[in-house]
Coordinates of C-alpha atoms and ligand atoms in Angstrom, one line a residue:
X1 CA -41.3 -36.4 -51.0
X2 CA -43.4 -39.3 -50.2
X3 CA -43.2 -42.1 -52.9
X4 CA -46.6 -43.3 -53.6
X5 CA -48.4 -46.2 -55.2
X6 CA -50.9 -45.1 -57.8
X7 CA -53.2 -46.7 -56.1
X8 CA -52.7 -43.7 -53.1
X9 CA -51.9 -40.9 -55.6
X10 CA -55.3 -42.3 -56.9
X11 CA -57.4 -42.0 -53.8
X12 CA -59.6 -40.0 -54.4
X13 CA -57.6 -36.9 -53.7
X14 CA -57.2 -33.7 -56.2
X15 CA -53.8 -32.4 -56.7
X16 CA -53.4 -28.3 -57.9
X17 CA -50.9 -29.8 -60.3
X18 CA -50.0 -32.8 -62.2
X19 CA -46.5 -32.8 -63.4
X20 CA -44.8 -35.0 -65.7
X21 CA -41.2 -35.5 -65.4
X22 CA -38.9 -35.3 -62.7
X23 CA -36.2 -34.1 -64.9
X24 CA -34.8 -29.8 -63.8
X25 CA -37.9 -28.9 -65.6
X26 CA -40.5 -30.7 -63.7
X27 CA -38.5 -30.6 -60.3
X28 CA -37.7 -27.1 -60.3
X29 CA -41.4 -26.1 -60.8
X30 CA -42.7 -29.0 -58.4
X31 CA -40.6 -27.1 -55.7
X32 CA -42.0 -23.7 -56.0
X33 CA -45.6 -24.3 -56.4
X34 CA -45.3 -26.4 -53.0
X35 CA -42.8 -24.1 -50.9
X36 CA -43.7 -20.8 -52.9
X37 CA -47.1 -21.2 -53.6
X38 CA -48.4 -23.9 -50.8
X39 CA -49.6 -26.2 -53.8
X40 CA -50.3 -29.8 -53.7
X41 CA -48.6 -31.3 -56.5
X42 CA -47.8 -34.8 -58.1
X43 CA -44.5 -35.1 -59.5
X44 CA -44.7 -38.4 -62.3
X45 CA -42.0 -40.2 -64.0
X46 CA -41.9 -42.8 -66.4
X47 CA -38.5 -44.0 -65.1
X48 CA -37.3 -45.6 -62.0
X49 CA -35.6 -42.1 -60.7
X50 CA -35.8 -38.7 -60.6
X51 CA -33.5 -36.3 -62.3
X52 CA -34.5 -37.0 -65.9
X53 CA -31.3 -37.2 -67.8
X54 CA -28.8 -35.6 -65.1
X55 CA -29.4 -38.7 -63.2
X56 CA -26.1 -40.0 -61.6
X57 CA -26.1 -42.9 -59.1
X58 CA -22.7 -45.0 -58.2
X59 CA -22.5 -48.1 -60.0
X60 CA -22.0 -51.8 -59.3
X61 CA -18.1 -50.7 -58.2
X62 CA -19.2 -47.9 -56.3
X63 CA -18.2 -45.8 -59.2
X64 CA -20.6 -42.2 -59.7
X65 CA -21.7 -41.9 -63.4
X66 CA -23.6 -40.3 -65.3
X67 CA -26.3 -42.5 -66.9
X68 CA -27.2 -40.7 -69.7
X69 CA -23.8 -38.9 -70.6
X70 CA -21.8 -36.2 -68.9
X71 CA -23.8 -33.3 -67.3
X72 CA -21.8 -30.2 -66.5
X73 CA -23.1 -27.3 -64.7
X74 CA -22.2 -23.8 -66.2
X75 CA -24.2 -21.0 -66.8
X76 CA -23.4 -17.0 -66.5
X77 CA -26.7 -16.1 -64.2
X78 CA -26.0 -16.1 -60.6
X79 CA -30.2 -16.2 -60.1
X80 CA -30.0 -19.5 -61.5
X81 CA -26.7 -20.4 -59.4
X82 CA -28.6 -18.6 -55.8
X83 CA -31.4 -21.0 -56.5
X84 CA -29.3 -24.1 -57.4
X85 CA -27.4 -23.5 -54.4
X86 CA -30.4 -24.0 -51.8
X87 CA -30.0 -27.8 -52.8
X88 CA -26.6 -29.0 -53.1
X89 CA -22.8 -27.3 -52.8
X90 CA -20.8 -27.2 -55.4
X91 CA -17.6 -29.1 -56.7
X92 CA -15.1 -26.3 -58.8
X93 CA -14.6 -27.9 -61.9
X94 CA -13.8 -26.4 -65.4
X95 CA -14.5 -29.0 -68.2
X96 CA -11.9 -30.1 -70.8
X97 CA -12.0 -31.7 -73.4
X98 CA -10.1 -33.5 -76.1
X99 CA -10.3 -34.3 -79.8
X100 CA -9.0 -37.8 -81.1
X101 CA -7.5 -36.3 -85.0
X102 CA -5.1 -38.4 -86.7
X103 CA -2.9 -39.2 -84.2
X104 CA -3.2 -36.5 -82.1
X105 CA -5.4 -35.8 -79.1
X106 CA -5.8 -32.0 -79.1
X107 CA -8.0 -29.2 -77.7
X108 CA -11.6 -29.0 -78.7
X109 CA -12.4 -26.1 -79.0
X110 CA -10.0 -25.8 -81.8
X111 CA -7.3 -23.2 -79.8
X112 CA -4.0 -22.3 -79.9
X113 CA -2.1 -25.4 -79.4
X114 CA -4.6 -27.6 -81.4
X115 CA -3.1 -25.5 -84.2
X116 CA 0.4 -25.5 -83.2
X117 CA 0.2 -29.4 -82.7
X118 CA -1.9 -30.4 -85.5
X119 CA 0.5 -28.3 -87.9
X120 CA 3.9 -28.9 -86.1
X121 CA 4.0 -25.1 -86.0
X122 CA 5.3 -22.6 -82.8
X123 CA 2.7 -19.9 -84.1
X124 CA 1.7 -16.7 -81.2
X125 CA -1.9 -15.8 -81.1
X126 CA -1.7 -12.9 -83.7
X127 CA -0.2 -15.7 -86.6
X128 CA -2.9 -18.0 -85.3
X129 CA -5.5 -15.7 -86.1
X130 CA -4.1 -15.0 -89.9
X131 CA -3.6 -18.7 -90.2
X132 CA -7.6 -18.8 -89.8
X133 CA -8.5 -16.0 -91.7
X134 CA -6.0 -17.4 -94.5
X135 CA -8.2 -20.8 -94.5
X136 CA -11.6 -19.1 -93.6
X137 CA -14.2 -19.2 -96.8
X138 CA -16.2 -16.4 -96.0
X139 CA -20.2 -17.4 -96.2
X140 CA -22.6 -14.3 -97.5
X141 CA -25.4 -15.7 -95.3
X142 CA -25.0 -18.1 -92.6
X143 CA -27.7 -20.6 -92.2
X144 CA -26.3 -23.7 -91.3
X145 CA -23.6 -25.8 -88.9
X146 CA -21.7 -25.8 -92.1
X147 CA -21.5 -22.6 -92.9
X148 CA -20.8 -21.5 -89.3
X149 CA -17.3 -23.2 -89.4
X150 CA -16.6 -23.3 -92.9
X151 CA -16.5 -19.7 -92.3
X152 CA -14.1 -19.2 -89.6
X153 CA -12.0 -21.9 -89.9
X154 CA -12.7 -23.5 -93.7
X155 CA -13.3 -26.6 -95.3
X156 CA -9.9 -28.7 -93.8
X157 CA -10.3 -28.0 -89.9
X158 CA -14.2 -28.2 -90.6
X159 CA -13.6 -32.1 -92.1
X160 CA -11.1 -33.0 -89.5
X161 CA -12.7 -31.8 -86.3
X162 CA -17.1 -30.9 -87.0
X163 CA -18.1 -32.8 -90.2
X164 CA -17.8 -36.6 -89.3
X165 CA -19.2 -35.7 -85.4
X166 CA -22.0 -33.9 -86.3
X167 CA -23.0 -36.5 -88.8
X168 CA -22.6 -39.0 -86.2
X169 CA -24.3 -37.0 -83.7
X170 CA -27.4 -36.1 -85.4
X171 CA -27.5 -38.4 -88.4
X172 CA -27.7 -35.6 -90.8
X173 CA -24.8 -33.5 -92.9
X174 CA -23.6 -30.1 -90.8
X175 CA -25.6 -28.5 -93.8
X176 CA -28.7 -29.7 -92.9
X177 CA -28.6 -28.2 -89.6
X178 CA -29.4 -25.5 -87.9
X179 CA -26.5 -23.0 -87.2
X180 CA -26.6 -22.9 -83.6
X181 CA -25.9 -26.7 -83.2
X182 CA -21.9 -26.1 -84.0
X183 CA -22.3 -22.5 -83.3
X184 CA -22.0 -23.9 -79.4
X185 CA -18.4 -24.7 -80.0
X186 CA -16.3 -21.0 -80.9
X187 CA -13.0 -21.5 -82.1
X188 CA -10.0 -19.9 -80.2
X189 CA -6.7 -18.2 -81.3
X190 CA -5.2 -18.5 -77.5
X191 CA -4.5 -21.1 -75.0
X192 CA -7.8 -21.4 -73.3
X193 CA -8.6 -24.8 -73.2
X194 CA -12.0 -24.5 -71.1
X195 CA -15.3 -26.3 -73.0
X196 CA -17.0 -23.1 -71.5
X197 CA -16.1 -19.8 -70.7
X198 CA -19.1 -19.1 -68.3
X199 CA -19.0 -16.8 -64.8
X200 CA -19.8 -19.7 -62.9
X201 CA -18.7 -23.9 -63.8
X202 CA -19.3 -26.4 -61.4
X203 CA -21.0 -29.4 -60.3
X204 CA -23.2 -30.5 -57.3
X205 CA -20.6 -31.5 -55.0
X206 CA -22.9 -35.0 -54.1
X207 CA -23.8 -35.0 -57.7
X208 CA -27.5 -34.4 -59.4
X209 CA -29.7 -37.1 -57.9
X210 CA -28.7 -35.8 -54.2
X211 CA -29.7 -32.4 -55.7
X212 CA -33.5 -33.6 -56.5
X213 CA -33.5 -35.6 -53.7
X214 CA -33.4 -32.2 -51.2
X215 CA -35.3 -30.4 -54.0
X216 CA -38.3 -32.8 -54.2
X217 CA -38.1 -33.2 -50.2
X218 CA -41.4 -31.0 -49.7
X219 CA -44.3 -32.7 -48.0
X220 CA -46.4 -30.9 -50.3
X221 CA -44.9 -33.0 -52.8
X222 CA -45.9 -36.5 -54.0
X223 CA -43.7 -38.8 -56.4
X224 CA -44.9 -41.4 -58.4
X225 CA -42.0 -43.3 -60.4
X226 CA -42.0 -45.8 -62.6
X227 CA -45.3 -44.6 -64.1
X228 CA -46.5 -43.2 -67.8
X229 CA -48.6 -40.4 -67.9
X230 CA -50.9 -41.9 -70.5
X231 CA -51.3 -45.1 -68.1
X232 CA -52.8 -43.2 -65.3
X233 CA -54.0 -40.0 -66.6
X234 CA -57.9 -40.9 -66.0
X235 CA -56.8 -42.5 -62.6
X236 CA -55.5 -39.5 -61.2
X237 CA -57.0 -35.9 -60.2
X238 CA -55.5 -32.7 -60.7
X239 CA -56.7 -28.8 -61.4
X240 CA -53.7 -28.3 -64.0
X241 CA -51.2 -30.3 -65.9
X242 CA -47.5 -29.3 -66.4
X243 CA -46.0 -31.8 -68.9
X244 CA -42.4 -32.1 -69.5
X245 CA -41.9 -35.1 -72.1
X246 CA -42.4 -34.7 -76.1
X247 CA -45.2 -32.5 -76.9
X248 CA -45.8 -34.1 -79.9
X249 CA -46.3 -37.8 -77.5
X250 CA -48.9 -36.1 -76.0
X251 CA -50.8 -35.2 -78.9
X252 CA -50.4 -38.9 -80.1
X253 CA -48.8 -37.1 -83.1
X254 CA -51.5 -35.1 -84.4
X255 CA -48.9 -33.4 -86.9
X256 CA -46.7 -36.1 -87.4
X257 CA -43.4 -36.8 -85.2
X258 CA -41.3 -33.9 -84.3
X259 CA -37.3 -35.6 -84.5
X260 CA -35.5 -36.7 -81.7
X261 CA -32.3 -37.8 -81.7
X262 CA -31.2 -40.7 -78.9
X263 CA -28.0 -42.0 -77.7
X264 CA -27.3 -45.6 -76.9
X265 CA -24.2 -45.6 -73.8
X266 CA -21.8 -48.3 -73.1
X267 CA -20.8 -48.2 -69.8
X268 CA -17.5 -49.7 -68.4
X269 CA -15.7 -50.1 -64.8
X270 CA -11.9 -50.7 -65.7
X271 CA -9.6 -51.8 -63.1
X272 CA -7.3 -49.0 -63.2
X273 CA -7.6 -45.7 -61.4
X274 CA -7.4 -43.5 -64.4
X275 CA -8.4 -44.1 -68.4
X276 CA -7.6 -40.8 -70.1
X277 CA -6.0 -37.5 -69.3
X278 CA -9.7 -35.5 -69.2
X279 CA -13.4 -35.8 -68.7
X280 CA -14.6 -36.4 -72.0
X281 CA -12.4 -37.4 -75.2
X282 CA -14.4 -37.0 -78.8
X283 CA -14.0 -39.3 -81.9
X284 CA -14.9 -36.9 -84.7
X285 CA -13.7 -39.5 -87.5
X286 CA -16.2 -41.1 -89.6
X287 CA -15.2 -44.5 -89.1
X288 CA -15.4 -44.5 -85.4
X289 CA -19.4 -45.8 -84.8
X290 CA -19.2 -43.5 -81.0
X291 CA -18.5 -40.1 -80.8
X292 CA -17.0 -39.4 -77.2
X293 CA -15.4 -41.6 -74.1
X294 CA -16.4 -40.0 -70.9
X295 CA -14.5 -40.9 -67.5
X296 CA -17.0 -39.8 -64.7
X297 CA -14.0 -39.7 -62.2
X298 CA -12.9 -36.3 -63.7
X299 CA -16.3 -34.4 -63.4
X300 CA -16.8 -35.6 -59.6
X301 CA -13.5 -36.0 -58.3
X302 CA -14.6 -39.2 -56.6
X303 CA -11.2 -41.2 -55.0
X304 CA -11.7 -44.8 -56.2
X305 CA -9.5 -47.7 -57.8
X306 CA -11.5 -48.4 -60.4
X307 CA -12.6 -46.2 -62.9
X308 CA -16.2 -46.2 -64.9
X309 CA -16.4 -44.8 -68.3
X310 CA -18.8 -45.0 -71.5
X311 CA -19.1 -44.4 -74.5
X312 CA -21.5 -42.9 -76.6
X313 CA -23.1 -44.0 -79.6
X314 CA -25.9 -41.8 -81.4
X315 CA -29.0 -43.3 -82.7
X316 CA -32.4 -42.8 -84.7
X317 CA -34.6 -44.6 -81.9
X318 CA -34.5 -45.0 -77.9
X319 CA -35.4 -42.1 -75.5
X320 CA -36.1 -38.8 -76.5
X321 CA -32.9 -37.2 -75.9
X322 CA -31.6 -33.8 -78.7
X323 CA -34.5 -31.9 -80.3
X324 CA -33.1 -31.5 -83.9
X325 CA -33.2 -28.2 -84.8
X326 CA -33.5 -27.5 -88.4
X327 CA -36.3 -25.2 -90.3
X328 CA -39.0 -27.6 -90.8
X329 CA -38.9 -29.0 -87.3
X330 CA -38.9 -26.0 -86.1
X331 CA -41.9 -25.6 -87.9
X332 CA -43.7 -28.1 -87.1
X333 CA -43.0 -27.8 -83.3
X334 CA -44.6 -24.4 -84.0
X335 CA -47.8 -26.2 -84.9
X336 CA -48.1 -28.3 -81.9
X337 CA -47.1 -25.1 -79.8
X338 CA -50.0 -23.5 -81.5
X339 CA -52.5 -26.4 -80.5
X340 CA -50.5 -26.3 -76.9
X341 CA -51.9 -22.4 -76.6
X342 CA -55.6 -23.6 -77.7
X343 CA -55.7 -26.2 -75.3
X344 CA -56.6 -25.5 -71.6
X345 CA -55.5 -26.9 -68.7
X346 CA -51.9 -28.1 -70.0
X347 CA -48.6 -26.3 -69.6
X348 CA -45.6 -27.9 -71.5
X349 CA -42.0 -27.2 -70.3
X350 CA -38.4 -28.4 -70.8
X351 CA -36.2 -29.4 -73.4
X352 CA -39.2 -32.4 -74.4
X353 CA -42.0 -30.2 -74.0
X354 CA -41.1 -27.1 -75.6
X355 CA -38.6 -28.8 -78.2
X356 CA -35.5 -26.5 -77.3
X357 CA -31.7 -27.7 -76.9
X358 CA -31.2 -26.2 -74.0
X359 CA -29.0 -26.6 -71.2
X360 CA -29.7 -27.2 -67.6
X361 CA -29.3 -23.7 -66.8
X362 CA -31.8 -22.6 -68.9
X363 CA -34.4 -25.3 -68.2
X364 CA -34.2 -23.7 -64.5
X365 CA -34.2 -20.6 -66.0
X366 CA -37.4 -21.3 -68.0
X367 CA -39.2 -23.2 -64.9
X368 CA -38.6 -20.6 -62.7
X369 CA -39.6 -18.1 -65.1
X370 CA -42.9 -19.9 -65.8
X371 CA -43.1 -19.9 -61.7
X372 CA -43.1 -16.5 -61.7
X373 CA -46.0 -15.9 -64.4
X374 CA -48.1 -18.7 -61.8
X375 CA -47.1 -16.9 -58.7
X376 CA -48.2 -13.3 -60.8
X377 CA -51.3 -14.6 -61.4
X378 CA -51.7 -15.5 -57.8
X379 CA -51.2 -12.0 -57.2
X380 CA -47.9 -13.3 -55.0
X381 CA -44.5 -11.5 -55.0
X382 CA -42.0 -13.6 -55.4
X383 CA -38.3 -13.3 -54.5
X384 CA -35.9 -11.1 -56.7
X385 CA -33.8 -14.0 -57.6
X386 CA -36.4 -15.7 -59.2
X387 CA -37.4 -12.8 -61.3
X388 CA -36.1 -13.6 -65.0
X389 CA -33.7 -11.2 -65.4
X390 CA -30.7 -10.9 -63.3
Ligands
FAD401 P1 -35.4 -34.4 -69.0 O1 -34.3 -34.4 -68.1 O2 -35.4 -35.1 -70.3 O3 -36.7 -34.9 -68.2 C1 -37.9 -35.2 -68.7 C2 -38.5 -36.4 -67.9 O4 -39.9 -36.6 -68.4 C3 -37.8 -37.7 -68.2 O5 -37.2 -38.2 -67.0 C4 -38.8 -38.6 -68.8 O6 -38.7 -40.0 -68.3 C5 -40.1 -38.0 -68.3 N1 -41.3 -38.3 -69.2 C6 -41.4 -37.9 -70.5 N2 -42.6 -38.3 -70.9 C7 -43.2 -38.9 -69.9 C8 -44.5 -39.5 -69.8 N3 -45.4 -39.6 -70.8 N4 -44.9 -40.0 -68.6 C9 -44.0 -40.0 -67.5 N5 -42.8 -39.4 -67.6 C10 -42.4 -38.9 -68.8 N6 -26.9 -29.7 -70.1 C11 -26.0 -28.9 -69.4 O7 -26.3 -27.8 -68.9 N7 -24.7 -29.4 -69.4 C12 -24.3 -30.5 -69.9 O8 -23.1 -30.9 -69.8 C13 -25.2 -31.4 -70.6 N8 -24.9 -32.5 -71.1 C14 -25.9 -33.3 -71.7 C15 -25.5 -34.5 -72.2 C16 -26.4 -35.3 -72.8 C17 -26.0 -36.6 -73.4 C18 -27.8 -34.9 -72.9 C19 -28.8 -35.8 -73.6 C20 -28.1 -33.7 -72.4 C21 -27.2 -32.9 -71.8 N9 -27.5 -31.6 -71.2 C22 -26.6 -30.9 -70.6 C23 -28.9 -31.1 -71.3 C24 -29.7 -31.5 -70.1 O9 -29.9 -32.9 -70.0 C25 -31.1 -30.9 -70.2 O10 -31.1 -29.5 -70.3 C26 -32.0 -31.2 -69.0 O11 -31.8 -32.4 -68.4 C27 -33.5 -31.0 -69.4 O12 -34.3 -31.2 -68.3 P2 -35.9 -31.5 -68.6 O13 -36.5 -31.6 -67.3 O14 -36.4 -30.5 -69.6 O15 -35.9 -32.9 -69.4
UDP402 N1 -19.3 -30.8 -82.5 C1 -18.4 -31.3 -83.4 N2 -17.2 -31.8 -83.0 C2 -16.9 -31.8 -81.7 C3 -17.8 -31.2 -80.8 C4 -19.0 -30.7 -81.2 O1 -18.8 -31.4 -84.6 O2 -15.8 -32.2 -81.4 C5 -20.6 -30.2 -83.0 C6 -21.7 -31.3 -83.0 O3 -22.6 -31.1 -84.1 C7 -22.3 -31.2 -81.7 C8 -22.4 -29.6 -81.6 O4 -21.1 -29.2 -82.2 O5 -23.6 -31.7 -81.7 C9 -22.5 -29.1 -80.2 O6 -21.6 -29.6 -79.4 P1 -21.8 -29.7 -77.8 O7 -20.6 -30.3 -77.2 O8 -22.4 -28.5 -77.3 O9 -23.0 -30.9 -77.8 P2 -23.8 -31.5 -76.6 O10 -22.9 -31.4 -75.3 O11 -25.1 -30.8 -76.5 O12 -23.9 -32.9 -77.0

């Protein structure tokens, strides 16, 4: 992975592919085209690092964080994991997390004992589940975060634990949002307490950046940091482009600006070993301005003295960070993909590039698969685990 100056990527050579972003998306692909396919490839990245926003790096206390909020690895394809797992070993974790409500600090997902505590109740699973279905108002049609929870769990639980957070989060009412944002969260009548019920949960066991590190360790692979595409795009030559920031960025906003939403993080070291009893703790009332505490120590099981934490803080403007998914943006994005299919010589990829909130998983997922299609076309077979299903 040599680290070049523009002035060398410049030179005068011709890459088979210019991609932009060192994030999963643009990493993942960068390393099969050069060890799959034997192509010369530029990796670009307007920031000082690679591993887009599941950078970590240890901080002035020697702390490991997370710089752009807590990344957990969990995903139910073992293809995904098989890859992964050429790059990094893996740390067993299972995330947890806690909700701040009144004065209690209670499961999220809503489960069992958030019930039982919240209500001062001793209720089994079976009178947990009628205790929902008592407060439930069933929705004819589901079409939005509101009506998801309003549904299962009604109006009271739906204030206390998704209303204030997701208007925090996104800036927008639950109702102005697409169902699948809270549909991400189920609601449980037992004593699970896991964030995610996936086959496999982990992390990389010498976190993310190590991962790109070895991933983007290819001498078939340049890197060029610190660098906008749009600075250098005449400077540099390449066959084909891969590009993994906004779409609608790259069309200088032809159709107007797909939304975004950013976070702004406030990161702390604390002279104590330990700040609270899990990962990640979320502030769903309104008059809290952040929405979660994380405490990195938890995810990567680091020994130190010190602890480093942040908190989070949604916001209209700063990096790219949540596609918003609603119908009209949705829409939209469907006229830039549109011009993205009549334009050659440009592939766009990733959470950015193809406007999807997905998780890491299934920004591998979607890079290998585009891999494969490249490899296809090549006419080269390429390894079963990489095939998209499985
Ligand atoms: P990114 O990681 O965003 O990388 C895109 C890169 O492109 C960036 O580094 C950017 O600088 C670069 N770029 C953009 N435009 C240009 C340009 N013009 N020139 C040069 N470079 C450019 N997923 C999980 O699975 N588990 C989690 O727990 C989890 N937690 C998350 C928490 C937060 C706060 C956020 C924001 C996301 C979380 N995710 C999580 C999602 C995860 O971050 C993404 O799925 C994944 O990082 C997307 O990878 P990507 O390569 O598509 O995009
Ligand atoms: N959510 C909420 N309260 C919570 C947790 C989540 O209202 O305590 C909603 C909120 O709209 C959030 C969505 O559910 O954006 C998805 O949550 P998730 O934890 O998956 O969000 P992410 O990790 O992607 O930020």
């Amino acid at each position: 992975m040599p680290a070049l100056s523009l002035d060398a990527a410049g030179d005068g050579r011709v890459y088979d592919y210019l991609i932009v972003g060192a994030g999963f998306a643009g990493s993942v692909l960068a390393e099969r085209l050069a060890a799959g396919l034997g192509k010369q490839v530029l990796v670009l990245d307007r920031r000082e690092h690679i591993g887009g926003n599941a950078y970590d790096h240890l901080d002035a206390a020697g702390v490991r964080v997370h710089r752009y909020g807590p990344h957990i690895f969990h995903t139910n394809a073992q293809r995904i994991v098989d890859y992964l797992s050429r790059f990094t070993e893996w740390r067993p974790y299972e995330h947890r997390v806690l909700a701040r409500v009144d004065e209690h600090l209670v499961p999220i997902p809503i489960n069992l004992t958030t019930l039982n505590t919240l209500y001062g109740l001793a209720m089994d699973e079976q009178q947990a589940a009628e205790f929902l279905a008592r407060r439930a108002e069933p929705v004819a049609t589901i079409r939005t975060s509101e009506d998801v929870v309003i549904n299962q769990i009604g109006r009271e639980l739906y204030e206390k634990f998704f209303r204030g957070y997701t208007r925090k989060q996104w800036g927008l009412d639950p109702s102005e949002l697409d169902k699948s944002v809270t549909s991400r969260v189920p609601t449980r009548t037992n004593e699970d307490d896991r964030y995610f019920t996936d086959r496999f949960q982990m992390m990389p066991l010498h976190g993310y950046t190590r991962l790109f590190e070895r991933m983007l360790d290819h001498p078939r692979i340049d890197l060029l940091l610190g660098t906008d595409f749009k600075a250098v795009r005449r400077r540099i030559a390449y066959r084909h482009l891969v590009y993994c920031g906004p779409i609608d960025e790259y069309f200088d906003y032809r159709f107007g600006r797909l939304p975004y939403r950013s976070l702004r993080f406030e990161h702390q070291t604390l002279e104590q070993p330990v700040f609270q009893p899990v990962a990640v703790v979320n502030y769903p009332a309104p008059d809290v301005p952040f929405t979660r505490i994380t405490e990195y120590k938890h995810l990567t099981g680091q020994p130190h003295p010190c602890t480093s934490i942040s908190y989070e803080y949604p916001c209209a403007d700063g990096d790219p960070y949540y596609p918003v998914p609603r119908p009209e943006n949705a829409a939209l994005y469907r006229r830039y993909q549109a011009l993205a299919e009549a334009t050659p010589g440009v592939t766009f990829l990733g959470r950015l590039g193809t406007y999807k909130y997905y998780n890491m998983d299934q920004v591998v997922g979607q890079a290998l698969a585009l891999y494969q299609r490249i490899a296809r076309e090549a006419g080269v077979a390429v390894e079963s685990h990489e095939a998209e299903s499985g």
